[in-house]
Coordinates of C-alpha atoms in Angstrom, one line a residue:
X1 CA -3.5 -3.2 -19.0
X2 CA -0.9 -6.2 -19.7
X3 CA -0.6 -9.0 -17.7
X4 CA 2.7 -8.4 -17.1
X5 CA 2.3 -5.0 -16.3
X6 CA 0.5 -6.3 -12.8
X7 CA 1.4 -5.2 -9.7
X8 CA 0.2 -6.8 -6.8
X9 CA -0.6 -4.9 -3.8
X10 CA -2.2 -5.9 -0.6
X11 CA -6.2 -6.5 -1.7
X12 CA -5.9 -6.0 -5.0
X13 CA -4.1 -9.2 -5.2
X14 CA -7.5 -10.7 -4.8
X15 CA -8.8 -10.0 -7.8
X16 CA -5.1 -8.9 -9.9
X17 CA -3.3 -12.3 -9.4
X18 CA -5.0 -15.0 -11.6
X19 CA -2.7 -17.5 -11.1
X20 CA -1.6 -17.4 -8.1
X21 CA 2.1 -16.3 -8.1
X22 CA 1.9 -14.0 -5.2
X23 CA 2.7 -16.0 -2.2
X24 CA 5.2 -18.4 -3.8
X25 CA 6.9 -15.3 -5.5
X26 CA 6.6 -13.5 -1.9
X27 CA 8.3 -16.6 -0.5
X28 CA 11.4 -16.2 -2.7
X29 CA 11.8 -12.6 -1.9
X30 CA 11.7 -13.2 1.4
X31 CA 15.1 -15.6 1.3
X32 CA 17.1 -12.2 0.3
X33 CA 15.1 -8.9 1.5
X34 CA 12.5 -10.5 4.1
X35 CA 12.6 -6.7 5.8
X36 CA 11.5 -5.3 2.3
X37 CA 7.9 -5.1 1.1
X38 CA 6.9 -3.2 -2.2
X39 CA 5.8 -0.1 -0.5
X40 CA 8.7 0.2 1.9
X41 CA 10.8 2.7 -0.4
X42 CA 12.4 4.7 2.3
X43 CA 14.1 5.0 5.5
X44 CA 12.6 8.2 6.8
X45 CA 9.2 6.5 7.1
X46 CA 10.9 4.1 9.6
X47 CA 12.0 7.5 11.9
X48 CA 8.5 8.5 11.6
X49 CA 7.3 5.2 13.1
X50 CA 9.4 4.9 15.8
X51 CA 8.6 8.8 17.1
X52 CA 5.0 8.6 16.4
X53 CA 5.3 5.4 18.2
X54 CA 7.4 6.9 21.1
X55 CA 4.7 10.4 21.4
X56 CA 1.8 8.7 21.7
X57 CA 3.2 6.1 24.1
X58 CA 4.6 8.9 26.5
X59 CA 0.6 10.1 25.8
X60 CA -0.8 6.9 27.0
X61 CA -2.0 5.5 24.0
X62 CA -0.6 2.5 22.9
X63 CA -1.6 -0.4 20.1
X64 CA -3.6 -1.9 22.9
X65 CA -6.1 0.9 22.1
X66 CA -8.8 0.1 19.4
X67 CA -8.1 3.5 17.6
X68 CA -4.5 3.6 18.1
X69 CA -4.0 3.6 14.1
X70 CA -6.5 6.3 14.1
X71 CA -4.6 8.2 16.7
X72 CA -1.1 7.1 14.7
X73 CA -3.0 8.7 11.8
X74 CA -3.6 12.3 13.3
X75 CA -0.1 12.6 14.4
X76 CA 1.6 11.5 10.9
X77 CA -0.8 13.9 9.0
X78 CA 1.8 16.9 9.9
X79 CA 4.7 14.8 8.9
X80 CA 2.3 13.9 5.5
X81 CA 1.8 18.0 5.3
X82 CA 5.1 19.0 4.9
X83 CA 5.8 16.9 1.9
X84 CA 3.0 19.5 0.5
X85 CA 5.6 22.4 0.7
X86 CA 6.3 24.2 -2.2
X87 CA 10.4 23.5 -1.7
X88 CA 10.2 20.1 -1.6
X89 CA 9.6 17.6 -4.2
X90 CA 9.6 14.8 -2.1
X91 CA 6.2 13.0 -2.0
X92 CA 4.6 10.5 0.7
X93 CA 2.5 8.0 0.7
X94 CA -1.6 9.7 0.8
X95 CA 0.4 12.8 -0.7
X96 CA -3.3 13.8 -2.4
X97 CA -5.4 13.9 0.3
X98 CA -2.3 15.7 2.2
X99 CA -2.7 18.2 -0.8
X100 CA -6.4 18.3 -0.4
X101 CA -5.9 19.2 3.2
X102 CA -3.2 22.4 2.4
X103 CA -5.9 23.8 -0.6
X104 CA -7.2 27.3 -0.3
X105 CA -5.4 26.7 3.2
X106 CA -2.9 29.6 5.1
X107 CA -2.4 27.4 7.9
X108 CA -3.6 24.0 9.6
X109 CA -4.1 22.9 12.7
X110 CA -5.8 19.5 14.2
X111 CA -8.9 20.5 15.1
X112 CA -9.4 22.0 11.6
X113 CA -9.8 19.0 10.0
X114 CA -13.4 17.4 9.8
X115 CA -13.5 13.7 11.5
X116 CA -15.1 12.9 8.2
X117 CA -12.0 13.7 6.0
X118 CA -10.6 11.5 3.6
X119 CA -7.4 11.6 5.6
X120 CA -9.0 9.2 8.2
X121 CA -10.2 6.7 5.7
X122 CA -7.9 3.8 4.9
X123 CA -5.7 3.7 8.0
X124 CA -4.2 0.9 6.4
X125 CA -2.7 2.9 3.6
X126 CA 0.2 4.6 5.3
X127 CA 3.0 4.7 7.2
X128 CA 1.5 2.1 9.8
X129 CA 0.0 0.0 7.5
X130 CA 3.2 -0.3 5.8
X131 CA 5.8 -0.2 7.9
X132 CA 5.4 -1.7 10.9
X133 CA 5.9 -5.2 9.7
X134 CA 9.5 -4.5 8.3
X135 CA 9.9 -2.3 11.1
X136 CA 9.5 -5.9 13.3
X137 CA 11.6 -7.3 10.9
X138 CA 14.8 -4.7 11.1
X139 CA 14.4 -4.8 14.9
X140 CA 12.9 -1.3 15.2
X141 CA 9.6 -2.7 17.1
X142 CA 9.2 -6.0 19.0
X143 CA 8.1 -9.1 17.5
X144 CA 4.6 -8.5 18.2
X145 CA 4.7 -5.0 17.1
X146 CA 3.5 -3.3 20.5
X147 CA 6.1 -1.1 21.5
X148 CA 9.8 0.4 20.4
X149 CA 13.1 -2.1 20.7
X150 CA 15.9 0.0 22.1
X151 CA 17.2 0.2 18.9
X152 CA 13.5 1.9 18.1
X153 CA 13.8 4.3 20.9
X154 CA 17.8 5.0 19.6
X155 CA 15.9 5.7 15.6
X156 CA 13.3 7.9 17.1
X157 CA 15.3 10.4 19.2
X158 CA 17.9 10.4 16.5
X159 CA 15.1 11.4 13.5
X160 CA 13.5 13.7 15.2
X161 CA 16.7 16.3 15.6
X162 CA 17.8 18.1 12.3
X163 CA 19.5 21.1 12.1
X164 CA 18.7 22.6 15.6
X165 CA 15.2 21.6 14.9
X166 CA 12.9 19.1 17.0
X167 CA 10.3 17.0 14.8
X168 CA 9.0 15.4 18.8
X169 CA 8.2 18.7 19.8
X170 CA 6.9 19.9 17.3
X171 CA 4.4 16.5 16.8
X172 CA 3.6 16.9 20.7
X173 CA 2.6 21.0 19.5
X174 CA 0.7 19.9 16.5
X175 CA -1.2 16.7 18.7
X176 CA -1.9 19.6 21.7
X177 CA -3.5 21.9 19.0
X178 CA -1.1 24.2 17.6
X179 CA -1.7 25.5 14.2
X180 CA 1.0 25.6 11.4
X181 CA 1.2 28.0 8.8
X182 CA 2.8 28.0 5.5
X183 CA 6.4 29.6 6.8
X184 CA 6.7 27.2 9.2
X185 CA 5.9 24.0 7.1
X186 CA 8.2 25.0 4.7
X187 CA 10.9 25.6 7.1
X188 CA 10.8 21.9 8.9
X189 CA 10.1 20.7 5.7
X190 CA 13.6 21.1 4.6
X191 CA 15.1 19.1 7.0
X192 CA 12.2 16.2 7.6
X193 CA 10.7 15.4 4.1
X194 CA 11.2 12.1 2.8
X195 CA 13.9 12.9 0.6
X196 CA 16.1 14.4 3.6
X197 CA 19.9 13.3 3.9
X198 CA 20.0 11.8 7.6
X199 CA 22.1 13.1 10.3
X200 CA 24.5 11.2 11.7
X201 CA 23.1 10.0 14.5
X202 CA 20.4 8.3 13.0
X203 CA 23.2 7.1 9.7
X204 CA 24.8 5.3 13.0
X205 CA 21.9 3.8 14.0
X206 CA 20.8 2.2 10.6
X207 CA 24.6 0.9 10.5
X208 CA 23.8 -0.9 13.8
X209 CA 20.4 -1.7 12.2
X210 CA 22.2 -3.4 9.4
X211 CA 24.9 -5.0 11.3
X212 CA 22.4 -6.7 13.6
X213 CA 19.9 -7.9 11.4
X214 CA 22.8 -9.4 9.2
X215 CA 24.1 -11.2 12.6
X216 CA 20.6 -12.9 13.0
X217 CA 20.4 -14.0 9.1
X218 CA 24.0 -14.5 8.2
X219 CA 22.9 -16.0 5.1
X220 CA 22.1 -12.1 3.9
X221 CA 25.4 -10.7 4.8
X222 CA 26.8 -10.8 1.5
X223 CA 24.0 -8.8 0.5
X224 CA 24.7 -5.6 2.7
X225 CA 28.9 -6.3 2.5
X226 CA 28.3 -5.3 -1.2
X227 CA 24.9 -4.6 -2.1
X228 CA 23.9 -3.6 -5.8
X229 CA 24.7 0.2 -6.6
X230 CA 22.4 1.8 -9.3
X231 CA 24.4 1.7 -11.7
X232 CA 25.0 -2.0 -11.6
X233 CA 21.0 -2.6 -11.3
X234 CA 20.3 -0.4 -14.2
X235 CA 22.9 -2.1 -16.3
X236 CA 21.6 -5.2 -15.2
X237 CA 17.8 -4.9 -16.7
X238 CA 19.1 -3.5 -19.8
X239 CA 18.6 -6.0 -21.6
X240 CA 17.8 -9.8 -21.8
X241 CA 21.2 -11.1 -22.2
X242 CA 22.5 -8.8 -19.6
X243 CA 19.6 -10.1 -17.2
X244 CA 20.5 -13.1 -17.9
X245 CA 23.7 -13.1 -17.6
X246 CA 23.7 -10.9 -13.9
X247 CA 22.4 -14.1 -12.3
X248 CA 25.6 -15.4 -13.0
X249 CA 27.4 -12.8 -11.7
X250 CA 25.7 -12.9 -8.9
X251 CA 26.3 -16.1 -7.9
X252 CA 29.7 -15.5 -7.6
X253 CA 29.0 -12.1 -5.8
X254 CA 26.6 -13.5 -3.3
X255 CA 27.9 -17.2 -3.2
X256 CA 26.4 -18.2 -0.1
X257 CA 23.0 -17.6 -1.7
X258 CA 23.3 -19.3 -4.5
X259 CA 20.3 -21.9 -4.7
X260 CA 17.8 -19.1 -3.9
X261 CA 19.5 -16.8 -6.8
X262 CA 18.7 -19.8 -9.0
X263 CA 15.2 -20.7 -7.5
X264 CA 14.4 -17.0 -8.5
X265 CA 16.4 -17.2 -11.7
X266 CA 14.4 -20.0 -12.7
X267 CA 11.2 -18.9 -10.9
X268 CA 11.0 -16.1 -13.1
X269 CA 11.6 -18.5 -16.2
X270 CA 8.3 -20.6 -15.1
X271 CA 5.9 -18.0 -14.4
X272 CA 6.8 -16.2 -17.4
X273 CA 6.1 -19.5 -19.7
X274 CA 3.0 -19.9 -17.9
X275 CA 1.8 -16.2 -18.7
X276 CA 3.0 -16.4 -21.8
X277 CA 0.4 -19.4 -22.8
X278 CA -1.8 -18.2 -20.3
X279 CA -2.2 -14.4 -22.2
X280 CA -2.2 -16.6 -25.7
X281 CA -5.1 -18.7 -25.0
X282 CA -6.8 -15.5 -23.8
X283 CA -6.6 -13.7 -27.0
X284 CA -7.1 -16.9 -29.0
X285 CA -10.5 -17.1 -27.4
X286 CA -11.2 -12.8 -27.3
X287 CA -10.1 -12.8 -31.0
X288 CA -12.7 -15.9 -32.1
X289 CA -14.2 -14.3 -35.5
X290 CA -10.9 -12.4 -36.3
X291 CA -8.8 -15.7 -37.5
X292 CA -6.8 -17.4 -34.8
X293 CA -3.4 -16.4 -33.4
X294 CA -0.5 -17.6 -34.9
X295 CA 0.5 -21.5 -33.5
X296 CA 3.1 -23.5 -34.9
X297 CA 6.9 -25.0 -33.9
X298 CA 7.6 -22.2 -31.0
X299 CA 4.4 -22.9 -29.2
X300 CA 5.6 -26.8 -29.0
X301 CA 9.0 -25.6 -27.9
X302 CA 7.5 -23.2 -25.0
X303 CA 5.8 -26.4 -24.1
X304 CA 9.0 -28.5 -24.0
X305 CA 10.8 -25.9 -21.9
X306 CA 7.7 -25.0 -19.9
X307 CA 8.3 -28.6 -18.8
X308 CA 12.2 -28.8 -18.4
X309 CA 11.9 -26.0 -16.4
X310 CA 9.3 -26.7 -13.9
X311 CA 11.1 -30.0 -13.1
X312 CA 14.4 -27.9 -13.1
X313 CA 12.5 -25.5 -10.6
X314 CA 11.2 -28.4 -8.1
X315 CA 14.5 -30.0 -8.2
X316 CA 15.4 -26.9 -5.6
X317 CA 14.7 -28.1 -2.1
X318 CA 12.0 -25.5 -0.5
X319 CA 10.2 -24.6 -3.7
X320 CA 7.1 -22.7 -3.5
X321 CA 4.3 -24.0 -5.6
X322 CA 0.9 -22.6 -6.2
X323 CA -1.3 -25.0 -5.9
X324 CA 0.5 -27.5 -7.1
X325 CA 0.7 -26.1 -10.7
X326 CA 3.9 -26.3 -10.7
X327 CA 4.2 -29.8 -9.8
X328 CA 1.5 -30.7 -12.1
X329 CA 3.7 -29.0 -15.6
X330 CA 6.4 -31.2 -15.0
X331 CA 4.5 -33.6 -16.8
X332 CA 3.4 -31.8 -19.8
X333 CA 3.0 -33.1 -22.8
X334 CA 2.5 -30.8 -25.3
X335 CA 1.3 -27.3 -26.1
X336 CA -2.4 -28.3 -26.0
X337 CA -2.1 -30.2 -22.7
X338 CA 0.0 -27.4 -20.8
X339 CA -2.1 -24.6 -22.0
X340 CA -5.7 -27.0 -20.5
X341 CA -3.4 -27.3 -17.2
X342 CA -2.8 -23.7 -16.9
X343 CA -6.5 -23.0 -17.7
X344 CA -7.9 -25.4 -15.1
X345 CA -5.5 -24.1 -12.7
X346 CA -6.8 -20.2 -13.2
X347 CA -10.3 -21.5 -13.3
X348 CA -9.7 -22.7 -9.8
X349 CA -7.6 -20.5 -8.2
X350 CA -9.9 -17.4 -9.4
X351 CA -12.8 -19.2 -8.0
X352 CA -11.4 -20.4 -4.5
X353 CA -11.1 -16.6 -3.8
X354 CA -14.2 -15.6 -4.9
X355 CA -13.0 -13.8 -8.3
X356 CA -14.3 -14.0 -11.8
X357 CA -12.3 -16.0 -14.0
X358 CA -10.9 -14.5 -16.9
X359 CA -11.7 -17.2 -19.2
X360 CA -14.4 -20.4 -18.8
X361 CA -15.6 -22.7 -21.1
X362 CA -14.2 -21.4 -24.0
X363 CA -15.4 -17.9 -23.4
X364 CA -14.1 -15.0 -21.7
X365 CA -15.6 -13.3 -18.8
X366 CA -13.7 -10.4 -18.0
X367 CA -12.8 -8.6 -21.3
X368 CA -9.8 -6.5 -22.3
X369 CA -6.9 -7.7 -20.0
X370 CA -4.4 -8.2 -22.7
X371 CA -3.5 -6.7 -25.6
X372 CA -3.5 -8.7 -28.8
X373 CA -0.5 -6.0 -30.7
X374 CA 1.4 -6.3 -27.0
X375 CA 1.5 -10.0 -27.2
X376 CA 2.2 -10.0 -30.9
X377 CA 5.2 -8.2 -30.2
X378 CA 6.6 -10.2 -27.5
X379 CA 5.6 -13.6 -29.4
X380 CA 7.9 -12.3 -32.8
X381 CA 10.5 -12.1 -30.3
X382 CA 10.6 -14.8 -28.9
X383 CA 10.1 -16.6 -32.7
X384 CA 13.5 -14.7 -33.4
X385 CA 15.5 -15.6 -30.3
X386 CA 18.3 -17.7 -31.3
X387 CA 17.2 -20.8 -29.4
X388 CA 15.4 -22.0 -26.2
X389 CA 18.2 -20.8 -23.9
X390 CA 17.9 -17.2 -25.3
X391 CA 13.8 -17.5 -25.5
X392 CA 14.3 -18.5 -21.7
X393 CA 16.3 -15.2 -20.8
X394 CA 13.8 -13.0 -23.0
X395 CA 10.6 -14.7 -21.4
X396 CA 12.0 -13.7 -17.8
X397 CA 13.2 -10.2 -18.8
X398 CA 9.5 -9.9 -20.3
X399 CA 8.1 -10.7 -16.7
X400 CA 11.1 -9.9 -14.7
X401 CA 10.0 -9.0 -11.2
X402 CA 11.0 -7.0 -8.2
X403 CA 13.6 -8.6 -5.7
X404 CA 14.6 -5.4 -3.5
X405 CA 18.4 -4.9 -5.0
X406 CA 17.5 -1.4 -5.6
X407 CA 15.9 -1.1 -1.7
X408 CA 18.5 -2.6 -0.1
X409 CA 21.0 -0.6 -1.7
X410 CA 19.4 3.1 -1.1
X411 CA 19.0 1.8 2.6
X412 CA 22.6 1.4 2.5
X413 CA 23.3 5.0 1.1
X414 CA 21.3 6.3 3.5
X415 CA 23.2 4.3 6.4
X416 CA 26.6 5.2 5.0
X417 CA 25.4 8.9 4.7

């Protein structure tokens, strides 16, 4: 696996971020898509929130209850069984054990599955566990997540009718005992999967979503008055100089954001420096025996930029650091001296949160996380980029990261639907 190729989920940011980049890269997403985490792909899961949310309340069971996300749990699992349909192609979050449950099955009812199933392990990893925090964010739930807004209890009734079908009813059949067979899955499955075109009552209601949470952080509005199409974001990561140049662009687009576009502009610039000479001083130690890496004029220009841009970076007022390692390559002097910073700052980080380091006393600890042909690659490009202003724009298109454009604009499809 590269380095680059990370992704950082809940957990497994524990022992997958070795330098510390989620929370202030976290940070910056938050000042454009703060209702947006990197599971929340989908609207839909929002309307099965809000009517799980509103069945079990009308059932007495609340978040007050120490099993409620168990309880949340067995009412999603029909909602998680109809993505298992063979007419949809939709899929769900837990879509395996969903297709676990459905094999060598006619029908399925709650009783028929064992309390030990792996359906009930990992509450966490769900609709719940995802989406009630952005669901606080958009307004959907209250601020300390316990119970429906209006706007929630608007969103629930309006998901749960599709053509002349009634997803609360039939969740209040399924909790009461009622078994489901094939015919039946398949036919609410065509109007409630995932992938389902809203109706336009609930369409209306994510409008009003929208338009409210815009009113509370006008900042955004720019955003939804004009948010990326697909087309534009796939143009956009074409290609280095098109990456590069879209930041421009979008300064102009989304001029009242303009500091954070460049905060994340050159956010993506640092980080990727540092994981550049991070990953090199990696293999340079893994490959001790088979002749050192290449090292020459580019590495002492990575180092000069490294340290333009981290000042260029802190100049930003609100810049998140980690750890101060940002703070700290300001003042770099050379290659040698940036790549020891960079090595002292991974040494501690991994060690503050109990991890392995990769790489300690000139010796690496936990083999095979890059790959020497990957990094060869990558470090020929760079060596034929016409410059340090073109190296800049391939070293942050090389470790480009998610910021939501393409979230924010299917949420806005779905709204306009």
């Amino acid at each position: 696996m590269k380095f680059s190729e990370y992704v950082i989920l809940g957990r497994q940011g524990m022992m997958m971020d070795p330098l510390g980049f989620l929370s202030p890269y976290t940070a910056l997403q938050d000042k454009l898509f703060k209702q947006f985490t990197v599971l929340s792909n989908l609207p839909a899961y929002h309307g099965v929130l809000a009517l799980v949310y509103k069945l079990l309340a009308e059932r007495g069971v609340t978040p007050e209850h120490k099993n409620f996300s168990l309880q949340f749990r067995r009412a999603e699992i029909l909602w998680g069984v109809l993505h298992t349909a063979e007419s949809t192609s939709s899929s769900v979050l837990n879509i395996t054990k969903y297709s676990a449950l459905m094999r060598d099955r006619d029908s399925i009812a709650l009783r028929d599955i064992k309390k030990t199933d792996r359906i009930y392990s990992s509450l966490g990893y769900g609709t719940l566990g995802h989406y009630s925090s952005p669901s606080g964010t958009w307004g959907i739930l209250n601020k300390a997540g316990k119970q429906l807004t209006e706007r929630g209890i608007e969103l629930a009734a309006a998901f749960s009718k599709r053509e002349g079908k009634c997803l609360h009813a039939a969740l209040g059949a399924w909790w009461d005992g009622q078994s489901w067979d094939a015919e039946r899955i398949n036919d609410y499955a065509a109007s409630f999967v995932a992938g389902a075109p809203p109706n336009q009552a609930e369409a209306e209601v994510w409008r009003k979503l929208i338009r409210e949470y815009c009113e509370r952080t006008p900042q955004v509005r720019s955003l939804w008055e004009r948010p990326l199409t697909e087309k534009e974001d796939t143009h956009w990561q074409r290609d280095a100089a098109t990456y590069a140049a879209g930041f421009d662009a979008w300064r102009v687009r989304y001029a009242p954001l303009k500091t954070e576009l460049t905060q994340i502009e050159l956010f993506q610039q640092l980080v990727g420096l540092v994981q550049h000479i991070f990953e090199s001083e990696y293999l340079s130690c893994a490959e001790k025996g088979n002749g050192p890496l290449p090292f020459g004029e580019l590495e002492e220009d990575l180092a000069g930029a490294l340290r333009a841009t981290a000042r260029a970076y802190g100049e930003i007022p609100g810049a998140s650091d980690s750890k101060g390692l940002f703070a700290g390559l300001t003042q770099v002097g050379d290659y040698r001296d940036a790549a020891q910073r960079i090595l002292a700052h991974h040494l501690a980080h991994q060690k503050a949160k109990g991890s392995v380091p990769f790489i300690e006393d000139g010796e690496i600890r936990v083999r095979d996380k890059f790959d020497v042909c990957s990094y060869g690659e990558r470090r020929s490009a760079l060596a034929a980029a016409g410059g340090r202003g073109a190296r800049l724009a391939l070293i942050a298109f090389q470790h480009r990261r998610d910021w939501h454009f393409q979230r924010a604009s299917r949420y806005h499809r779905y709204a306009q639907a």
